[in-house]
Short mmCIF file of C-alpha atoms and ligand atoms in Angstrom, two decimals:
data_model
loop_
_atom_site.label_atom_id
_atom_site.label_comp_id
_atom_site.label_asym_id
_atom_site.label_seq_id
_atom_site.Cartn_x
_atom_site.Cartn_y
_atom_site.Cartn_z
CA MET A 1 -190.61 64.44 -117.79
CA SER A 2 -190.41 65.85 -114.31
CA ILE A 3 -187.80 64.61 -111.85
CA SER A 4 -189.04 62.71 -108.86
CA TYR A 5 -187.49 63.34 -105.46
CA GLN A 6 -187.06 61.19 -102.38
CA PRO A 7 -187.02 62.71 -98.89
CA VAL A 8 -184.32 61.58 -96.44
CA ILE A 9 -185.08 62.19 -92.76
CA GLY A 10 -183.26 61.58 -89.48
CA LEU A 11 -184.71 62.49 -86.09
CA GLU A 12 -183.11 63.63 -82.85
CA ILE A 13 -185.50 63.12 -79.94
CA HIS A 14 -184.90 64.56 -76.48
CA ALA A 15 -186.76 62.90 -73.63
CA GLN A 16 -186.75 64.43 -70.15
CA LEU A 17 -186.19 61.66 -67.63
CA GLN A 18 -188.68 61.41 -64.78
CA THR A 19 -186.14 61.33 -61.99
CA ASN A 20 -186.82 62.98 -58.64
CA SER A 21 -183.68 65.08 -58.84
CA LYS A 22 -181.47 66.54 -61.55
CA ILE A 23 -178.72 64.69 -63.40
CA PHE A 24 -175.80 66.23 -61.47
CA ALA A 25 -177.47 67.88 -58.46
CA SER A 26 -180.11 67.13 -55.84
CA ASP A 27 -182.49 69.95 -56.93
CA PRO A 28 -186.00 68.55 -57.40
CA VAL A 29 -187.37 68.02 -60.92
CA LEU A 30 -190.93 69.38 -61.16
CA PHE A 31 -192.93 71.11 -63.89
CA GLY A 32 -194.85 74.37 -63.50
CA GLN A 33 -193.21 75.64 -60.30
CA GLU A 34 -192.43 79.28 -59.54
CA ALA A 35 -189.39 80.40 -61.53
CA ASN A 36 -185.95 79.86 -59.98
CA THR A 37 -187.14 77.91 -56.96
CA LEU A 38 -185.65 74.54 -58.02
CA ILE A 39 -182.03 75.61 -58.19
CA SER A 40 -178.74 75.24 -56.36
CA PRO A 41 -175.15 76.47 -56.78
CA ILE A 42 -174.51 73.37 -58.93
CA SER A 43 -177.33 73.94 -61.41
CA LEU A 44 -176.43 77.63 -61.50
CA GLY A 45 -172.86 76.69 -62.37
CA HIS A 46 -171.16 78.55 -59.55
CA PRO A 47 -167.37 78.29 -59.60
CA GLY A 48 -166.03 75.61 -57.31
CA THR A 49 -169.10 73.38 -57.43
CA LEU A 50 -168.80 69.81 -58.67
CA PRO A 51 -171.36 67.70 -60.51
CA LYS A 52 -172.26 64.27 -59.15
CA LEU A 53 -174.03 61.74 -61.36
CA ASN A 54 -177.58 60.62 -60.50
CA LYS A 55 -177.54 56.80 -60.68
CA LYS A 56 -181.18 56.58 -61.72
CA VAL A 57 -180.39 58.40 -64.96
CA VAL A 58 -178.02 55.63 -66.05
CA GLU A 59 -180.62 53.00 -65.19
CA TYR A 60 -183.31 54.79 -67.25
CA ALA A 61 -181.04 55.12 -70.28
CA ILE A 62 -180.12 51.43 -70.05
CA LYS A 63 -183.85 50.58 -69.95
CA MET A 64 -184.45 52.58 -73.10
CA GLY A 65 -181.46 50.97 -74.81
CA LEU A 66 -182.51 47.44 -73.87
CA SER A 67 -186.05 48.04 -75.11
CA ILE A 68 -184.75 48.71 -78.63
CA GLY A 69 -181.82 46.32 -78.78
CA SER A 70 -178.97 48.85 -78.40
CA THR A 71 -175.55 47.81 -77.22
CA ILE A 72 -174.94 49.29 -73.77
CA ALA A 73 -171.41 50.69 -73.67
CA PRO A 74 -169.45 49.12 -70.79
CA LYS A 75 -167.41 52.30 -70.32
CA GLN A 76 -168.41 55.86 -71.14
CA TYR A 77 -167.52 59.38 -70.22
CA PHE A 78 -169.13 62.80 -70.39
CA ASP A 79 -168.02 65.69 -72.57
CA ARG A 80 -168.36 69.44 -72.36
CA LYS A 81 -170.14 71.12 -75.25
CA ASN A 82 -169.07 74.73 -75.03
CA TYR A 83 -171.28 77.61 -76.09
CA PHE A 84 -172.65 80.82 -74.64
CA TYR A 85 -176.35 81.35 -74.09
CA PRO A 86 -178.13 83.11 -71.20
CA ASP A 87 -180.02 79.94 -70.21
CA LEU A 88 -176.73 78.02 -69.80
CA PRO A 89 -174.96 79.49 -66.76
CA LYS A 90 -171.85 77.28 -66.90
CA GLY A 91 -171.09 78.24 -70.49
CA TYR A 92 -171.11 74.58 -71.45
CA GLN A 93 -173.53 71.69 -71.47
CA ILE A 94 -172.46 68.33 -70.03
CA THR A 95 -173.32 65.71 -72.65
CA GLN A 96 -171.88 62.56 -74.21
CA ASP A 97 -170.18 63.06 -77.55
CA LYS A 98 -167.66 60.34 -78.42
CA GLU A 99 -168.83 57.56 -76.08
CA PRO A 100 -172.63 57.50 -75.70
CA ILE A 101 -174.35 55.09 -73.32
CA CYS A 102 -176.31 53.20 -76.02
CA ILE A 103 -175.10 52.32 -79.50
CA GLY A 104 -177.30 51.23 -82.39
CA GLY A 105 -180.60 49.41 -82.01
CA LYS A 106 -183.76 49.41 -84.06
CA VAL A 107 -187.40 50.26 -83.52
CA PRO A 108 -190.12 48.30 -85.34
CA PHE A 109 -193.51 50.00 -85.70
CA PHE A 110 -196.65 50.12 -87.84
CA LEU A 111 -197.78 52.71 -90.33
CA GLU A 112 -201.42 53.73 -90.44
CA ASP A 113 -202.14 51.34 -93.34
CA GLY A 114 -200.94 48.42 -91.19
CA SER A 115 -197.59 47.90 -92.93
CA GLU A 116 -194.61 47.23 -90.66
CA LEU A 117 -191.39 49.21 -90.75
CA GLU A 118 -188.14 49.60 -88.81
CA VAL A 119 -185.99 52.62 -87.96
CA GLN A 120 -182.28 52.13 -87.23
CA LEU A 121 -180.88 54.06 -84.33
CA ASN A 122 -177.47 55.61 -84.32
CA ARG A 123 -177.15 56.18 -80.56
CA ILE A 124 -178.72 57.31 -77.32
CA HIS A 125 -176.71 59.64 -75.11
CA LEU A 126 -177.16 61.31 -71.75
CA GLU A 127 -177.07 65.05 -71.22
CA GLU A 128 -178.37 67.88 -69.07
CA ASP A 129 -181.12 70.28 -70.09
CA ALA A 130 -180.64 74.06 -70.16
CA GLY A 131 -182.80 76.65 -68.39
CA LYS A 132 -185.57 78.50 -70.16
CA LEU A 133 -185.79 82.03 -71.54
CA ILE A 134 -189.13 83.79 -71.31
CA HIS A 135 -189.40 86.74 -73.65
CA ALA A 136 -191.31 89.53 -71.96
CA PRO A 137 -194.27 90.38 -74.17
CA GLY A 138 -194.04 93.82 -75.73
CA LYS A 139 -190.73 94.63 -74.01
CA GLU A 140 -187.16 94.40 -75.15
CA ALA A 141 -186.37 92.09 -72.28
CA SER A 142 -186.20 88.41 -71.46
CA TRP A 143 -186.41 86.60 -68.17
CA VAL A 144 -184.60 83.41 -67.37
CA ASP A 145 -185.89 80.51 -65.33
CA PHE A 146 -183.26 77.98 -64.24
CA ASN A 147 -185.68 75.42 -62.78
CA ARG A 148 -185.16 73.19 -65.81
CA ALA A 149 -181.37 73.63 -65.87
CA GLY A 150 -179.71 70.31 -65.16
CA THR A 151 -182.78 68.14 -65.74
CA ALA A 152 -181.67 64.76 -67.13
CA LEU A 153 -182.25 64.09 -70.82
CA ILE A 154 -181.66 61.21 -73.14
CA GLU A 155 -181.16 62.12 -76.77
CA ILE A 156 -182.22 59.43 -79.21
CA VAL A 157 -180.57 59.84 -82.63
CA THR A 158 -181.76 57.88 -85.67
CA GLU A 159 -179.89 57.02 -88.84
CA PRO A 160 -181.08 58.99 -91.89
CA CYS A 161 -183.31 56.06 -92.87
CA ILE A 162 -186.77 57.64 -92.70
CA ARG A 163 -188.38 58.38 -96.06
CA SER A 164 -191.62 60.27 -95.40
CA SER A 165 -193.38 62.45 -92.85
CA GLU A 166 -195.82 59.59 -92.14
CA GLU A 167 -192.94 57.27 -91.26
CA ALA A 168 -191.33 59.96 -89.10
CA VAL A 169 -194.40 60.59 -86.97
CA ALA A 170 -195.34 56.91 -86.65
CA PHE A 171 -191.81 56.28 -85.38
CA LEU A 172 -192.00 59.26 -83.01
CA ALA A 173 -195.33 57.98 -81.65
CA GLU A 174 -193.68 54.58 -81.07
CA ILE A 175 -190.82 56.19 -79.11
CA ARG A 176 -193.36 58.15 -77.08
CA LYS A 177 -195.23 54.94 -76.33
CA LEU A 178 -192.00 53.18 -75.29
CA VAL A 179 -190.79 55.87 -72.87
CA MET A 180 -194.25 55.91 -71.29
CA TYR A 181 -194.34 52.10 -70.94
CA LEU A 182 -190.88 52.21 -69.39
CA GLU A 183 -192.06 55.07 -67.14
CA ILE A 184 -188.87 57.01 -67.78
CA CYS A 185 -190.53 60.10 -69.36
CA ASP A 186 -194.10 61.42 -69.23
CA GLY A 187 -194.17 61.89 -73.02
CA THR A 188 -195.92 65.28 -73.09
CA MET A 189 -194.70 67.21 -76.11
CA GLU A 190 -196.75 70.31 -75.20
CA GLU A 191 -194.81 70.76 -71.94
CA GLY A 192 -191.53 69.95 -73.66
CA SER A 193 -190.87 66.64 -71.86
CA LEU A 194 -190.46 65.07 -75.29
CA ARG A 195 -188.92 67.20 -78.04
CA CYS A 196 -188.10 66.32 -81.60
CA ASP A 197 -185.73 67.94 -84.11
CA ALA A 198 -186.06 66.77 -87.70
CA ASN A 199 -183.14 66.63 -90.16
CA ILE A 200 -184.45 66.72 -93.68
CA SER A 201 -182.95 66.54 -97.15
CA VAL A 202 -184.20 65.48 -100.57
CA ARG A 203 -182.42 63.65 -103.38
CA ILE A 204 -183.33 62.58 -106.87
CA LYS A 205 -184.98 59.19 -106.67
CA GLY A 206 -182.57 56.40 -107.55
CA THR A 207 -179.40 58.28 -106.52
CA SER A 208 -177.52 57.10 -103.46
CA GLU A 209 -175.83 60.32 -102.34
CA PHE A 210 -177.63 62.42 -99.72
CA GLY A 211 -178.63 66.01 -100.41
CA THR A 212 -177.91 69.03 -98.20
CA LYS A 213 -179.74 68.65 -94.90
CA VAL A 214 -181.72 71.19 -92.94
CA GLU A 215 -182.48 70.78 -89.25
CA VAL A 216 -185.94 71.92 -88.13
CA LYS A 217 -186.69 72.70 -84.48
CA ASN A 218 -189.57 74.02 -82.39
CA MET A 219 -192.34 71.50 -82.95
CA ASN A 220 -194.44 70.94 -79.84
CA SER A 221 -196.74 68.18 -81.06
CA ILE A 222 -196.57 65.10 -83.24
CA ARG A 223 -198.91 66.81 -85.69
CA ASN A 224 -196.55 69.78 -85.96
CA VAL A 225 -193.59 67.49 -86.61
CA GLN A 226 -195.52 66.13 -89.57
CA ARG A 227 -196.49 69.60 -90.82
CA ALA A 228 -192.92 70.89 -90.47
CA ILE A 229 -191.45 67.95 -92.39
CA GLU A 230 -194.03 68.24 -95.18
CA PHE A 231 -193.47 71.97 -95.53
CA GLU A 232 -189.71 71.53 -95.57
CA ILE A 233 -189.74 68.73 -98.18
CA ASN A 234 -191.85 70.89 -100.48
CA ARG A 235 -189.71 73.97 -99.90
CA GLN A 236 -186.54 72.05 -100.74
CA ILE A 237 -188.00 70.50 -103.89
CA GLU A 238 -189.35 73.86 -105.07
CA THR A 239 -185.99 75.52 -104.45
CA LEU A 240 -184.16 72.86 -106.47
CA GLU A 241 -186.76 72.88 -109.24
CA ALA A 242 -186.37 76.65 -109.56
CA GLY A 243 -182.63 76.12 -110.10
CA GLY A 244 -181.75 77.32 -106.60
CA GLN A 245 -179.34 75.84 -104.05
CA LEU A 246 -180.02 74.66 -100.53
CA SER A 247 -177.77 75.64 -97.66
CA GLN A 248 -177.12 73.57 -94.58
CA GLU A 249 -178.92 75.43 -91.83
CA THR A 250 -181.14 75.25 -88.78
CA ARG A 251 -184.73 76.38 -89.27
CA ALA A 252 -187.58 76.96 -86.82
CA PHE A 253 -191.15 75.81 -87.41
CA ASP A 254 -193.83 78.48 -87.11
CA ALA A 255 -197.00 76.62 -86.16
CA LEU A 256 -199.30 79.56 -86.96
CA LYS A 257 -197.96 80.01 -90.49
CA GLY A 258 -197.24 76.31 -91.00
CA SER A 259 -193.82 77.18 -92.44
CA THR A 260 -190.15 77.02 -91.47
CA ILE A 261 -187.84 80.03 -91.16
CA SER A 262 -184.07 80.19 -91.11
CA MET A 263 -182.46 80.52 -87.65
CA ARG A 264 -178.77 80.08 -88.42
CA SER A 265 -176.63 78.70 -91.20
CA LYS A 266 -174.04 75.97 -90.76
CA GLU A 267 -171.22 78.43 -91.56
CA ALA A 268 -172.28 80.61 -88.64
CA ALA A 269 -172.84 77.62 -86.38
CA ASN A 270 -170.89 77.20 -83.18
CA ASP A 271 -167.74 75.21 -82.92
CA TYR A 272 -168.55 73.50 -79.66
CA ARG A 273 -164.95 72.50 -78.85
CA TYR A 274 -166.01 69.28 -77.17
CA PHE A 275 -163.60 67.84 -74.64
CA PRO A 276 -163.94 65.22 -71.88
CA GLU A 277 -165.58 66.58 -68.71
CA PRO A 278 -162.78 66.62 -66.13
CA ASP A 279 -165.11 66.92 -63.12
CA LEU A 280 -166.81 63.54 -63.65
CA PRO A 281 -165.18 60.12 -63.61
CA PRO A 282 -165.95 57.74 -66.50
CA ILE A 283 -169.02 55.54 -66.00
CA THR A 284 -168.61 51.79 -66.01
CA VAL A 285 -171.63 49.58 -66.57
CA SER A 286 -171.16 45.92 -65.67
CA GLN A 287 -173.04 43.02 -67.27
CA ALA A 288 -174.47 42.31 -63.82
CA HIS A 289 -175.90 45.84 -63.61
CA ILE A 290 -177.46 45.50 -67.07
CA ALA A 291 -178.98 42.16 -66.07
CA GLU A 292 -180.42 43.74 -62.94
CA VAL A 293 -182.02 46.57 -64.93
CA ALA A 294 -183.35 44.05 -67.47
CA LYS A 295 -185.05 42.08 -64.68
CA ASP A 296 -186.94 45.20 -63.71
CA MET A 297 -188.32 45.96 -67.20
CA PRO A 298 -192.08 45.96 -67.74
CA ALA A 299 -193.64 43.97 -70.59
CA LEU A 300 -193.26 46.13 -73.70
CA PRO A 301 -195.98 46.83 -76.27
CA GLY A 302 -194.27 44.82 -79.03
CA VAL A 303 -194.05 41.72 -76.83
CA LEU A 304 -197.68 42.06 -75.71
CA PHE A 305 -198.77 42.53 -79.34
CA GLU A 306 -197.04 39.26 -80.37
CA ARG A 307 -198.64 37.40 -77.50
CA TYR A 308 -202.13 38.76 -78.13
CA THR A 309 -202.06 37.98 -81.85
CA LYS A 310 -200.17 34.66 -81.74
CA GLU A 311 -201.36 33.10 -78.46
CA PHE A 312 -204.75 34.71 -77.92
CA GLY A 313 -205.83 34.91 -81.55
CA LEU A 314 -206.72 38.61 -81.39
CA SER A 315 -206.78 40.59 -84.63
CA GLU A 316 -203.75 42.82 -85.25
CA TYR A 317 -206.13 45.77 -85.06
CA ASP A 318 -207.37 44.85 -81.57
CA ALA A 319 -203.90 43.93 -80.33
CA TYR A 320 -202.51 47.23 -81.60
CA ASN A 321 -205.25 49.29 -79.97
CA ILE A 322 -204.98 47.49 -76.65
CA THR A 323 -201.20 47.91 -76.48
CA ASP A 324 -201.23 51.50 -77.73
CA GLN A 325 -201.68 52.83 -74.18
CA LYS A 326 -200.03 51.20 -71.22
CA GLY A 327 -203.07 51.75 -68.98
CA ILE A 328 -205.36 49.90 -71.40
CA ALA A 329 -202.85 47.06 -71.73
CA LEU A 330 -202.57 46.76 -67.95
CA TYR A 331 -206.36 46.59 -67.64
CA TYR A 332 -206.46 43.88 -70.30
CA GLU A 333 -203.70 41.94 -68.51
CA ALA A 334 -205.74 42.12 -65.30
CA LEU A 335 -208.86 40.92 -67.15
CA ILE A 336 -207.23 37.92 -68.79
CA ALA A 337 -205.84 36.83 -65.45
CA LEU A 338 -209.50 36.31 -64.49
CA THR A 339 -211.06 34.96 -67.68
CA LYS A 340 -209.80 32.73 -70.46
CA ASN A 341 -212.18 34.38 -72.93
CA TYR A 342 -209.43 36.56 -74.43
CA LYS A 343 -211.50 37.70 -77.38
CA GLY A 344 -214.48 38.53 -75.17
CA ALA A 345 -212.24 40.53 -72.83
CA ALA A 346 -210.83 42.44 -75.81
CA ASN A 347 -214.33 43.14 -77.14
CA TRP A 348 -215.54 44.57 -73.82
CA LEU A 349 -212.44 46.66 -73.40
CA MET A 350 -212.38 48.05 -76.94
CA GLY A 351 -216.18 48.30 -77.12
CA ASP A 352 -218.32 49.30 -74.13
CA ILE A 353 -215.48 50.34 -71.85
CA LYS A 354 -213.65 52.44 -74.48
CA SER A 355 -216.95 54.14 -75.45
CA TYR A 356 -217.64 54.95 -71.82
CA LEU A 357 -214.13 56.42 -71.43
CA ASN A 358 -214.48 58.46 -74.63
CA GLU A 359 -217.90 59.77 -73.65
CA HIS A 360 -216.59 60.90 -70.27
CA GLY A 361 -213.17 62.06 -71.47
CA MET A 362 -211.74 59.67 -68.91
CA ASP A 363 -208.48 57.71 -68.60
CA ILE A 364 -208.72 53.97 -67.96
CA GLN A 365 -206.97 54.67 -64.63
CA HIS A 366 -210.17 56.40 -63.50
CA PHE A 367 -212.61 53.81 -64.87
CA PRO A 368 -214.85 52.94 -61.91
CA MET A 369 -215.20 49.18 -62.52
CA ALA A 370 -212.50 46.76 -61.39
CA PRO A 371 -211.47 44.09 -63.93
CA ALA A 372 -213.03 41.40 -61.68
CA ARG A 373 -216.52 42.82 -62.30
CA ILE A 374 -216.06 42.78 -66.08
CA ALA A 375 -214.68 39.23 -65.85
CA ALA A 376 -217.83 38.23 -63.90
CA LEU A 377 -220.00 39.76 -66.61
CA ILE A 378 -218.11 37.83 -69.31
CA GLU A 379 -218.63 34.63 -67.34
CA LEU A 380 -222.36 35.27 -67.12
CA ILE A 381 -222.52 35.49 -70.91
CA ASP A 382 -220.25 32.46 -71.42
CA GLN A 383 -222.52 30.39 -69.13
CA GLY A 384 -225.44 31.36 -71.35
CA LYS A 385 -227.27 33.11 -68.49
CA VAL A 386 -227.61 36.40 -70.40
CA SER A 387 -227.08 37.38 -74.03
CA SER A 388 -224.27 39.72 -75.09
CA SER A 389 -226.72 42.40 -76.11
CA ILE A 390 -228.58 42.31 -72.78
CA ALA A 391 -225.23 42.42 -70.99
CA SER A 392 -224.19 45.44 -72.99
CA GLN A 393 -227.47 47.34 -73.01
CA ARG A 394 -228.80 46.64 -69.51
CA ILE A 395 -226.33 45.05 -67.14
CA PHE A 396 -223.15 47.01 -67.98
CA PRO A 397 -224.88 50.40 -67.47
CA ALA A 398 -226.47 49.14 -64.22
CA MET A 399 -223.08 47.99 -62.93
CA LEU A 400 -221.73 51.51 -63.39
CA SER A 401 -224.11 52.84 -60.77
CA SER A 402 -224.29 49.86 -58.44
CA GLU A 403 -221.90 47.82 -56.35
CA LYS A 404 -223.94 44.66 -56.96
CA ASN A 405 -222.45 41.85 -58.98
CA PRO A 406 -223.75 41.22 -62.51
CA LEU A 407 -225.66 38.04 -61.56
CA GLU A 408 -227.61 39.88 -58.84
CA LEU A 409 -228.40 42.69 -61.25
CA ALA A 410 -229.54 40.23 -63.94
CA GLU A 411 -231.86 38.53 -61.45
CA GLU A 412 -233.23 41.86 -60.23
CA MET A 413 -234.00 42.85 -63.80
CA ASN A 414 -235.58 39.52 -64.35
P1 LIG B 1 -174.44 66.78 -87.50
O1 LIG B 1 -172.98 66.55 -87.64
O2 LIG B 1 -174.95 67.93 -88.29
O3 LIG B 1 -174.93 66.75 -86.09
P2 LIG B 1 -175.10 63.99 -87.82
O4 LIG B 1 -174.45 63.19 -88.88
O5 LIG B 1 -174.65 63.83 -86.42
O6 LIG B 1 -175.10 65.51 -88.25
O7 LIG B 1 -176.64 63.66 -87.88
C1 LIG B 1 -177.59 64.32 -87.11
C2 LIG B 1 -178.95 63.82 -87.57
O8 LIG B 1 -179.18 64.15 -88.91
C3 LIG B 1 -179.14 62.31 -87.47
O9 LIG B 1 -180.45 62.04 -87.02
C4 LIG B 1 -178.98 61.85 -88.91
O10 LIG B 1 -179.75 60.70 -89.17
C5 LIG B 1 -179.52 63.03 -89.68
N1 LIG B 1 -178.93 63.21 -91.04
C6 LIG B 1 -177.63 63.16 -91.35
N2 LIG B 1 -177.45 63.43 -92.67
C7 LIG B 1 -178.69 63.66 -93.19
C8 LIG B 1 -179.19 63.99 -94.49
N3 LIG B 1 -178.39 64.17 -95.54
N4 LIG B 1 -180.53 64.14 -94.62
C9 LIG B 1 -181.35 63.99 -93.59
N5 LIG B 1 -180.95 63.68 -92.35
C10 LIG B 1 -179.64 63.51 -92.14
MG1 LIG B 2 -174.32 65.16 -84.62
#
């Protein structure tokens, strides 16, 4: 009889916050600018400079915490994480170690087969990003670009409660959706605004003790996170089956080969010598401040989903697809402010409109028809003036190339 194994996975997700300036300096935060143009003595870590906390960063982290039911710590401080690397001019990263801004919380989400699941969070903390090394092709040289140095990050750390690659990526997609709804991060994994490290171990099914974990880095898409986890689970099981031992290490994912390779072992890992950052005062967050941030929160996908299924009688499938992208949900919200035919509005949005967007590779933000015109079309059908199929086949296409209202167009077409 062969032994059966169970994967144990915990994720660490870094999200770059969409603030105008950096976390401790007024340098602008922009992507794709000429190297070393968005810098200052503070982000370059010159001696004698002092960091000053960007208030917006705290607000964004509180938003994230509130959206997933974390406890917001009333008092926190920053720590220095000391290590040397050429993209880190100060020789330490300012982060939160012992007292993070958000503690606990949980994220409910759906798997592809429709089953519902929950991931427990350990914490969310604030920190600054490092600069970026660019390895000169074909030369034994690297360049360094400090534009990114000091960009604000939140790091979202889960408990080791994820049990498969499917669960991991569905959860990651949910986090991506949340940060985009909250408008605190643009969610692009390709540009590195959202980055995910996966901690993976396997254990014999039925045992409670965790196995030796490996941390995998370097995945720049949700798909690659899934591939990396699957490769790593198999590698670990094969190693154990062959009588080998796993070592606690950090591995990098190679997207071309679809495999992971060792970067450094735990024994050789840095001792970061964390200590409280003496240049920044502790942060205090009052209940009044939290309440103020809460007032400013947009409707979140989970809340909209409940409302659409329970109050409007939409199918879970429709409700999920409408809330999957904030732009689509906003369009639907605008539609149902104008018509009480909730199901009809969902059908138009997920049918003709979605097809049009797909055909034209277009975002809903660029869809040429205002919700009022679609609502007028729905009314025409509900009044029995035109059939759904005529509306879809003749009037909807005509509306795309005319400013006339649907009734006028229907009359013109007889
Ligand atoms: P470290 O001290 O190495 O940073 P932590 O306990 O802080 O480890 O956990 C870091 C991440 O690793 C978390 O996301 C956590 O859920 C995950 N993790 C911890 N132990 C395991 C394990 N045995 N297998 C898989 N993931 C784990
Ligand atoms: Mg840790």
